[in-house]
Amino acid sequence: MNLKAKLEKLREHPLVQVLENNPGNPRTLALIEPLWGIPYNLIAPFATLYMYTQGITDVQIGLILSIAMVFQVFFSFSGGILTDKVGRKFTTMMGDFFGWALACLVWAISDNFWLFLLAAVLNCFEQINQTAWYCLLIEDARSKDLVNIYTWVSIGGLVSIFFAPLSGLFVNAYSVVPVVRVLYLLFTVSMIIKMLITLKFCRETKQGKIRRAETKGVSVFQMLGEYRQLIPYLLKDKGALKAVAVSVLLYISNMVNTNFFGLYVTQRLGLSENYLAVFPILNAAVMLVFMVGIQHRMSVAKFKVPLWTGLVLYCAAALVLILSPVNSLVPVLVYVFTAAVAAALVNPRKDALLQLSINAQERARLNALIMASTIALSSPFGYLAGWLSSLDRRLPFIFTIALFILAMLVIGHIQDPQTEEARA
């Protein structure tokens, strides 16, 4: 097969087709996601060590996280109002600037508790960005393409993970603090470039223009008061409430796995800390192969079957980890592989299910309300998981199995949502 034929075949791939069929915001935002993902994954493994090395104590780090969570809830609520008031595009750019570019600049020069706290609070502006960004991404897209659009967003994040080992090499050569300072400065530059691309190539969505016109002359306090009607509205919408429940359960399980997997495999199973840099790369590689090679072949299955399959695989992966013998690498690799396939099945569909289940006219404020509620409802489970881990390091993963089973039961009562094209 010659090069031209190969390129033609590549253009026929559903993931390529979805970018061709959704020009503008979806294509632009999906393709520039690595501008955030690459510097984030370079810094993430060393962010806490960067603080600790400069004299920030464990208690102070915990205090920064707790204060930041309070601000995250506040900014999540504010995000819906700002997204409607000033538009999806401008709010996304504002979140990128304050939540990442400016926050990373402060992190780059931080050397005491107060500067680290300021950077963490500025980073909470990212919650505003989340609400606006999701609206900007999908509101003008074809709703039947949402799973593939979210797949592209996942791919952008996964590709970025392959750059993560580079920071480890630099840290080994030059030490943590100077390397992370430079990486934060590069993160600032990268986010400014991302913001300028958004300004140039993205446009305000149709629904964004409608909401901006509807809220013109309406005070922020009045819009904040309207949440009193929005909360009962969400609670009465059984379909949306079930989708939110699934999202919260998976958010909690991901939080537990993210925070306790490394501790479990090094402290209980006795594996070397060097493997912790390998597992994310293996996870990303498996997810990429699955998303590019298999994901599009499952479109006929809609939502329920792939979600159930993914949750069953999550349970199986957790069981493998719990039953793993000490000093054995193979079961942990099986866990990583199985969990990666499960994530490839679950994550894009979970996000698409939520967006298809909520009222499109109130998407900004509902997303903000859901995000704030998810953070607030999930916050006690970090402490619970820590307490369980202190009793037995296997218990957090037994807890996640219970969460996955509960999510399966909720999904069993969800009807596959119709796309707007199908309704028409």
Coordinates of C-alpha atoms in Angstrom, one line a residue:
M1 CA 0.0 0.0 0.0
N2 CA 1.5 3.4 -1.1
L3 CA 1.7 6.5 1.1
K4 CA -1.3 8.1 -0.5
A5 CA -3.5 5.0 0.1
K6 CA -2.4 4.8 3.7
L7 CA -3.3 8.5 4.3
E8 CA -6.7 8.0 2.7
K9 CA -7.3 5.0 4.9
L10 CA -6.2 7.0 7.9
R11 CA -8.7 9.7 7.0
E12 CA -11.5 7.1 7.1
H13 CA -10.8 6.3 10.8
P14 CA -13.7 7.5 13.0
L15 CA -11.4 9.5 15.3
V16 CA -10.1 11.4 12.3
Q17 CA -13.6 11.8 10.9
V18 CA -14.9 13.3 14.1
L19 CA -12.3 16.1 13.9
E20 CA -13.2 16.7 10.2
N21 CA -17.0 16.8 11.1
N22 CA -16.5 19.1 14.1
P23 CA -14.2 21.9 13.0
G24 CA -13.7 25.0 15.2
N25 CA -13.9 24.6 19.0
P26 CA -13.9 20.8 19.4
R27 CA -11.0 20.3 17.0
T28 CA -9.0 23.2 18.3
L29 CA -9.4 22.3 22.0
A30 CA -8.7 18.6 21.5
L31 CA -5.5 19.3 19.6
I32 CA -4.1 21.9 22.0
E33 CA -4.7 19.8 25.1
P34 CA -1.1 18.6 25.2
L35 CA 0.0 22.2 25.8
W36 CA -1.5 21.7 29.3
G37 CA -0.9 18.0 29.6
I38 CA 2.9 17.8 28.9
P39 CA 4.1 20.4 31.4
Y40 CA 1.5 19.1 34.0
N41 CA 2.8 15.6 33.7
L42 CA 6.4 16.7 33.9
I43 CA 5.8 18.5 37.2
A44 CA 3.1 16.3 38.9
P45 CA 5.5 13.6 40.3
F46 CA 7.6 16.2 42.0
A47 CA 5.1 18.9 43.0
T48 CA 4.8 17.8 46.7
L49 CA 8.6 17.0 46.9
Y50 CA 9.3 20.5 45.6
M51 CA 7.4 22.0 48.5
Y52 CA 8.8 19.6 51.1
T53 CA 12.4 20.2 49.9
Q54 CA 11.9 24.0 50.6
G55 CA 10.8 23.4 54.2
I56 CA 7.0 23.1 53.9
T57 CA 6.0 20.5 56.5
D58 CA 3.5 17.7 56.0
V59 CA 0.9 19.6 58.1
Q60 CA 1.4 22.7 56.0
I61 CA 1.0 20.8 52.8
G62 CA -2.2 19.2 54.1
L63 CA -3.4 22.7 55.2
I64 CA -2.8 24.1 51.7
L65 CA -4.8 21.2 50.2
S66 CA -7.7 21.7 52.6
I67 CA -7.8 25.5 52.0
A68 CA -7.6 24.9 48.3
M69 CA -10.6 22.6 48.4
V70 CA -12.7 25.3 50.0
F71 CA -11.8 27.7 47.2
Q72 CA -12.4 25.0 44.6
V73 CA -16.0 24.6 45.7
F74 CA -16.5 28.4 45.7
F75 CA -14.9 28.8 42.2
S76 CA -16.9 25.9 40.9
F77 CA -20.2 27.7 41.8
S78 CA -18.8 30.9 40.4
G79 CA -17.8 29.2 37.2
G80 CA -21.3 28.7 36.0
I81 CA -22.3 32.3 36.6
L82 CA -19.2 33.7 34.9
T83 CA -19.5 31.3 32.0
D84 CA -23.0 32.6 31.3
K85 CA -22.3 36.2 32.1
V86 CA -19.1 36.8 30.0
G87 CA -19.1 33.8 27.7
R88 CA -17.6 30.4 27.4
K89 CA -14.5 31.6 25.4
F90 CA -13.5 34.5 27.6
T91 CA -14.0 32.5 30.8
T92 CA -11.9 29.6 29.5
M93 CA -9.1 32.1 28.7
M94 CA -9.4 33.7 32.1
G95 CA -9.2 30.3 33.8
D96 CA -6.1 29.4 31.8
F97 CA -4.4 32.7 32.7
F98 CA -5.2 32.9 36.4
G99 CA -5.6 29.2 37.2
W100 CA -2.5 28.0 35.3
A101 CA -0.2 30.7 33.8
L102 CA -0.2 33.1 36.8
A103 CA -0.4 30.2 39.3
C104 CA 2.6 28.5 37.8
L105 CA 4.6 31.8 37.7
V106 CA 4.0 32.1 41.5
W107 CA 4.9 28.4 42.0
A108 CA 8.1 29.0 40.1
I109 CA 9.3 31.6 42.6
S110 CA 7.7 30.1 45.8
D111 CA 10.0 29.4 48.7
N112 CA 7.6 29.7 51.7
F113 CA 4.2 28.7 52.9
W114 CA 2.4 31.9 51.9
L115 CA 3.6 31.9 48.3
F116 CA 2.7 28.2 47.9
L117 CA -0.7 28.9 49.4
L118 CA -1.2 31.9 47.0
A119 CA -0.3 29.6 44.1
A120 CA -2.7 26.9 45.2
V121 CA -5.6 29.5 45.6
L122 CA -4.8 30.9 42.1
N123 CA -4.9 27.4 40.7
C124 CA -8.5 27.1 42.0
F125 CA -9.5 29.4 39.1
E126 CA -9.0 26.3 37.1
Q127 CA -12.4 25.2 38.4
I128 CA -13.9 28.2 36.5
N129 CA -12.0 27.1 33.4
Q130 CA -13.4 23.5 33.7
T131 CA -17.0 24.6 33.5
A132 CA -16.4 27.0 30.5
W133 CA -14.1 24.7 28.7
Y134 CA -16.5 21.8 28.7
C135 CA -19.2 24.1 27.3
L136 CA -16.8 25.5 24.7
L137 CA -15.8 22.0 23.7
I138 CA -19.1 20.3 23.1
E139 CA -22.0 22.9 22.7
D140 CA -21.5 23.4 18.9
A141 CA -20.4 19.8 18.3
R142 CA -22.7 17.0 17.0
S143 CA -23.9 15.2 20.1
K144 CA -23.5 11.8 18.5
D145 CA -19.8 12.5 18.4
L146 CA -19.3 13.3 22.1
V147 CA -17.8 9.9 23.0
N148 CA -15.1 10.3 20.3
I149 CA -14.5 14.0 21.2
Y150 CA -13.9 13.0 24.8
T151 CA -11.7 10.2 23.5
W152 CA -9.5 12.8 21.7
V153 CA -9.3 14.8 24.9
S154 CA -8.2 11.6 26.8
I155 CA -5.6 10.9 24.0
G156 CA -4.2 14.4 24.4
G157 CA -3.6 13.7 28.1
L158 CA -2.3 10.2 27.5
V159 CA 0.3 11.3 24.9
S160 CA 1.5 13.9 27.4
I161 CA 2.3 11.2 30.0
F162 CA 5.1 9.8 27.8
F163 CA 7.1 13.0 28.4
A164 CA 7.0 12.5 32.2
P165 CA 10.3 10.5 32.5
L166 CA 12.2 13.5 31.1
S167 CA 11.7 15.5 34.4
G168 CA 13.1 12.5 36.3
L169 CA 16.2 12.6 34.3
F170 CA 16.7 16.3 34.9
V171 CA 16.0 16.0 38.6
N172 CA 18.6 13.2 38.9
A173 CA 21.1 15.5 37.2
Y174 CA 20.4 18.9 38.8
S175 CA 18.1 18.3 41.9
V176 CA 14.4 19.0 42.4
V177 CA 14.1 22.7 43.2
P178 CA 15.9 24.3 40.2
V179 CA 14.4 21.8 37.7
V180 CA 10.8 22.3 38.9
R181 CA 11.2 26.1 38.9
V182 CA 12.2 26.0 35.3
L183 CA 9.3 23.6 34.5
Y184 CA 6.8 25.9 36.1
L185 CA 8.1 28.8 34.0
L186 CA 7.8 26.6 30.9
F187 CA 4.2 25.8 32.1
T188 CA 3.4 29.5 32.3
V189 CA 4.7 30.1 28.7
S190 CA 2.8 27.0 27.4
M191 CA -0.5 28.1 28.9
I192 CA -0.1 31.6 27.5
I193 CA 0.4 30.0 24.0
K194 CA -2.7 27.9 24.7
M195 CA -4.7 31.0 25.6
L196 CA -3.6 32.8 22.5
I197 CA -4.6 29.8 20.3
T198 CA -8.0 29.8 22.0
L199 CA -8.4 33.5 21.3
K200 CA -7.5 33.1 17.6
F201 CA -9.2 29.8 16.6
C202 CA -12.2 29.3 19.0
R203 CA -15.5 31.2 18.8
E204 CA -18.3 31.7 21.3
T205 CA -20.9 29.0 21.1
K206 CA -24.5 29.6 20.1
Q207 CA -25.7 28.7 23.5
G208 CA -23.1 30.9 25.0
K209 CA -24.3 33.9 23.0
I210 CA -27.9 33.2 24.1
R211 CA -27.0 32.9 27.8
R212 CA -24.8 36.1 27.6
A213 CA -27.8 38.0 26.1
E214 CA -30.2 36.5 28.7
T215 CA -28.0 37.5 31.7
K216 CA -27.1 41.0 30.4
G217 CA -28.2 43.4 33.1
V218 CA -28.8 40.6 35.7
S219 CA -26.6 41.0 38.8
V220 CA -24.2 38.3 39.9
F221 CA -26.0 38.1 43.2
Q222 CA -29.3 37.5 41.5
M223 CA -27.8 34.7 39.4
L224 CA -26.2 33.2 42.5
G225 CA -29.7 33.2 44.1
E226 CA -31.1 31.3 41.1
Y227 CA -29.1 28.3 42.2
R228 CA -32.0 27.9 44.8
Q229 CA -34.2 26.9 41.9
L230 CA -31.5 25.0 40.0
I231 CA -30.7 22.6 42.9
P232 CA -34.3 21.3 43.2
Y233 CA -34.5 21.1 39.4
L234 CA -31.4 18.9 39.3
L235 CA -32.7 16.7 42.2
K236 CA -36.0 16.1 40.3
D237 CA -34.3 15.1 37.1
K238 CA -33.8 11.4 37.8
G239 CA -31.8 10.7 34.6
A240 CA -29.3 13.5 35.3
L241 CA -29.1 12.6 39.0
K242 CA -28.1 9.0 38.2
A243 CA -25.5 10.2 35.8
V244 CA -24.2 12.6 38.5
A245 CA -24.1 9.7 41.0
V246 CA -22.0 7.6 38.6
S247 CA -19.6 10.5 38.1
V248 CA -19.2 11.1 41.8
L249 CA -18.6 7.4 42.6
L250 CA -15.9 7.2 39.9
Y251 CA -14.4 10.5 41.0
I252 CA -14.0 9.0 44.6
S253 CA -12.6 5.7 43.3
N254 CA -10.1 7.5 41.1
M255 CA -9.0 9.7 44.1
V256 CA -8.4 6.6 46.2
N257 CA -6.5 4.8 43.5
T258 CA -4.4 7.8 42.6
N259 CA -3.3 8.5 46.2
F260 CA -2.8 5.0 47.6
F261 CA -1.6 2.8 44.6
G262 CA 2.0 4.0 44.9
L263 CA 2.0 3.5 48.7
Y264 CA 0.5 0.0 48.4
V265 CA 2.9 -1.4 45.8
T266 CA 6.0 0.0 47.5
Q267 CA 5.1 -0.4 51.2
R268 CA 3.0 -3.6 51.2
L269 CA 4.2 -5.4 48.0
G270 CA 7.8 -4.3 48.4
L271 CA 8.3 -3.1 44.8
S272 CA 11.0 -0.6 44.0
E273 CA 10.0 3.1 43.8
N274 CA 11.6 3.2 40.3
Y275 CA 8.6 1.2 39.0
L276 CA 6.2 4.1 39.9
A277 CA 7.5 6.0 36.8
V278 CA 6.9 3.0 34.5
F279 CA 3.3 2.2 35.5
P280 CA 1.7 5.5 34.2
I281 CA 3.5 5.0 30.8
L282 CA 2.2 1.4 30.5
N283 CA -1.3 2.6 31.5
A284 CA -1.1 5.4 28.8
A285 CA 0.2 3.0 26.1
V286 CA -2.6 0.5 26.7
M287 CA -5.3 3.2 26.8
L288 CA -4.0 4.7 23.5
V289 CA -4.0 1.4 21.7
F290 CA -7.5 0.6 22.9
M291 CA -8.9 4.1 22.1
V292 CA -7.4 4.2 18.6
G293 CA -7.8 0.6 17.6
I294 CA -10.9 -0.7 19.4
Q295 CA -13.0 2.2 20.9
H296 CA -14.8 3.1 17.6
R297 CA -15.8 -0.5 17.0
M298 CA -18.0 -0.3 20.1
S299 CA -20.2 2.6 19.1
V300 CA -23.1 0.2 18.4
A301 CA -23.1 -0.7 22.1
K302 CA -24.1 2.8 23.2
F303 CA -23.4 3.4 26.9
K304 CA -24.6 0.6 29.3
V305 CA -22.7 -2.4 28.0
P306 CA -19.3 -0.7 27.7
L307 CA -19.7 1.0 31.1
W308 CA -20.7 -2.3 32.8
T309 CA -17.8 -4.0 31.1
G310 CA -15.4 -1.3 32.2
L311 CA -16.6 -1.5 35.8
V312 CA -16.3 -5.3 35.9
L313 CA -12.7 -4.9 34.7
Y314 CA -12.1 -2.3 37.4
C315 CA -13.3 -4.8 40.0
A316 CA -11.2 -7.6 38.5
A317 CA -8.1 -5.3 38.5
A318 CA -8.6 -4.4 42.2
L319 CA -8.9 -8.0 43.1
V320 CA -5.7 -8.9 41.3
L321 CA -4.0 -6.1 43.3
I322 CA -5.4 -7.2 46.6
L323 CA -4.4 -10.8 46.1
S324 CA -0.9 -10.0 44.7
P325 CA 1.9 -11.8 46.5
V326 CA 4.8 -9.7 48.0
N327 CA 7.7 -8.9 45.7
S328 CA 5.8 -10.0 42.6
L329 CA 5.8 -7.6 39.7
V330 CA 3.6 -9.5 37.2
P331 CA 0.3 -9.2 39.1
V332 CA 0.8 -5.5 39.4
L333 CA 1.4 -5.2 35.6
V334 CA -1.8 -7.2 35.1
Y335 CA -3.6 -4.7 37.4
V336 CA -2.3 -1.7 35.4
F337 CA -3.2 -3.3 32.0
T338 CA -6.7 -4.3 33.1
A339 CA -7.4 -0.9 34.8
A340 CA -6.2 0.9 31.7
V341 CA -8.7 -1.0 29.5
A342 CA -11.4 -0.2 32.0
A343 CA -10.6 3.5 32.0
A344 CA -10.6 3.6 28.2
L345 CA -14.1 2.1 28.3
V346 CA -15.5 4.1 31.2
N347 CA -14.0 7.7 31.1
P348 CA -15.2 9.0 27.7
R349 CA -18.7 7.4 28.1
K350 CA -19.1 8.7 31.7
D351 CA -18.4 12.3 30.6
A352 CA -20.6 12.0 27.5
L353 CA -23.4 10.4 29.5
L354 CA -23.4 13.3 32.0
Q355 CA -23.5 16.0 29.3
L356 CA -26.3 14.2 27.4
S357 CA -28.3 13.9 30.6
I358 CA -28.4 17.5 31.6
N359 CA -30.4 20.4 30.2
A360 CA -28.4 22.0 27.4
Q361 CA -29.9 25.5 28.1
E362 CA -28.5 25.4 31.7
R363 CA -25.3 23.4 30.9
A364 CA -22.9 26.0 32.4
R365 CA -24.6 26.4 35.8
L366 CA -25.5 22.7 36.0
N367 CA -21.9 21.7 35.3
A368 CA -20.7 24.2 37.9
L369 CA -23.2 22.9 40.4
I370 CA -22.2 19.2 39.7
M371 CA -18.5 20.0 39.9
A372 CA -18.8 21.8 43.2
S373 CA -21.1 19.0 44.6
T374 CA -18.6 16.3 43.4
I375 CA -15.7 18.0 45.2
A376 CA -17.7 18.6 48.4
L377 CA -19.2 15.0 48.5
S378 CA -15.8 13.4 47.7
S379 CA -13.8 15.4 50.3
P380 CA -14.5 13.2 53.3
F381 CA -13.5 10.0 51.4
G382 CA -9.8 11.0 51.2
Y383 CA -9.7 10.9 55.0
L384 CA -11.7 7.6 55.1
A385 CA -9.4 6.0 52.6
G386 CA -6.4 7.1 54.7
W387 CA -7.9 5.7 57.8
L388 CA -8.6 2.4 56.0
S389 CA -5.1 2.3 54.7
S390 CA -3.7 2.8 58.2
L391 CA -5.7 -0.4 59.3
D392 CA -4.7 -2.5 56.3
R393 CA -3.3 -1.2 53.0
R394 CA -5.7 -3.5 51.1
L395 CA -8.8 -1.9 52.5
P396 CA -8.9 1.2 50.2
F397 CA -9.0 -1.1 47.2
I398 CA -11.7 -3.2 48.7
F399 CA -13.6 0.1 49.2
T400 CA -13.2 0.9 45.5
I401 CA -14.7 -2.5 44.6
A402 CA -17.8 -1.5 46.6
L403 CA -17.9 1.8 44.7
F404 CA -17.7 0.1 41.3
I405 CA -20.5 -2.3 42.2
L406 CA -22.6 0.6 43.4
A407 CA -22.0 2.4 40.1
M408 CA -23.0 -0.7 38.2
L409 CA -26.3 -0.8 40.1
V410 CA -26.9 2.8 39.3
I411 CA -26.1 2.3 35.6
G412 CA -28.6 -0.6 35.5
H413 CA -31.4 1.9 36.1
I414 CA -30.2 4.5 33.5
Q415 CA -31.7 4.6 30.1
D416 CA -29.2 5.2 27.2
P417 CA -29.6 8.9 26.5
Q418 CA -30.6 10.0 23.0
T419 CA -28.5 12.3 21.0
E420 CA -30.0 15.6 19.7
E421 CA -29.7 14.2 16.2
A422 CA -31.7 11.1 17.1
R423 CA -34.4 13.2 18.8
A424 CA -34.7 15.3 15.6

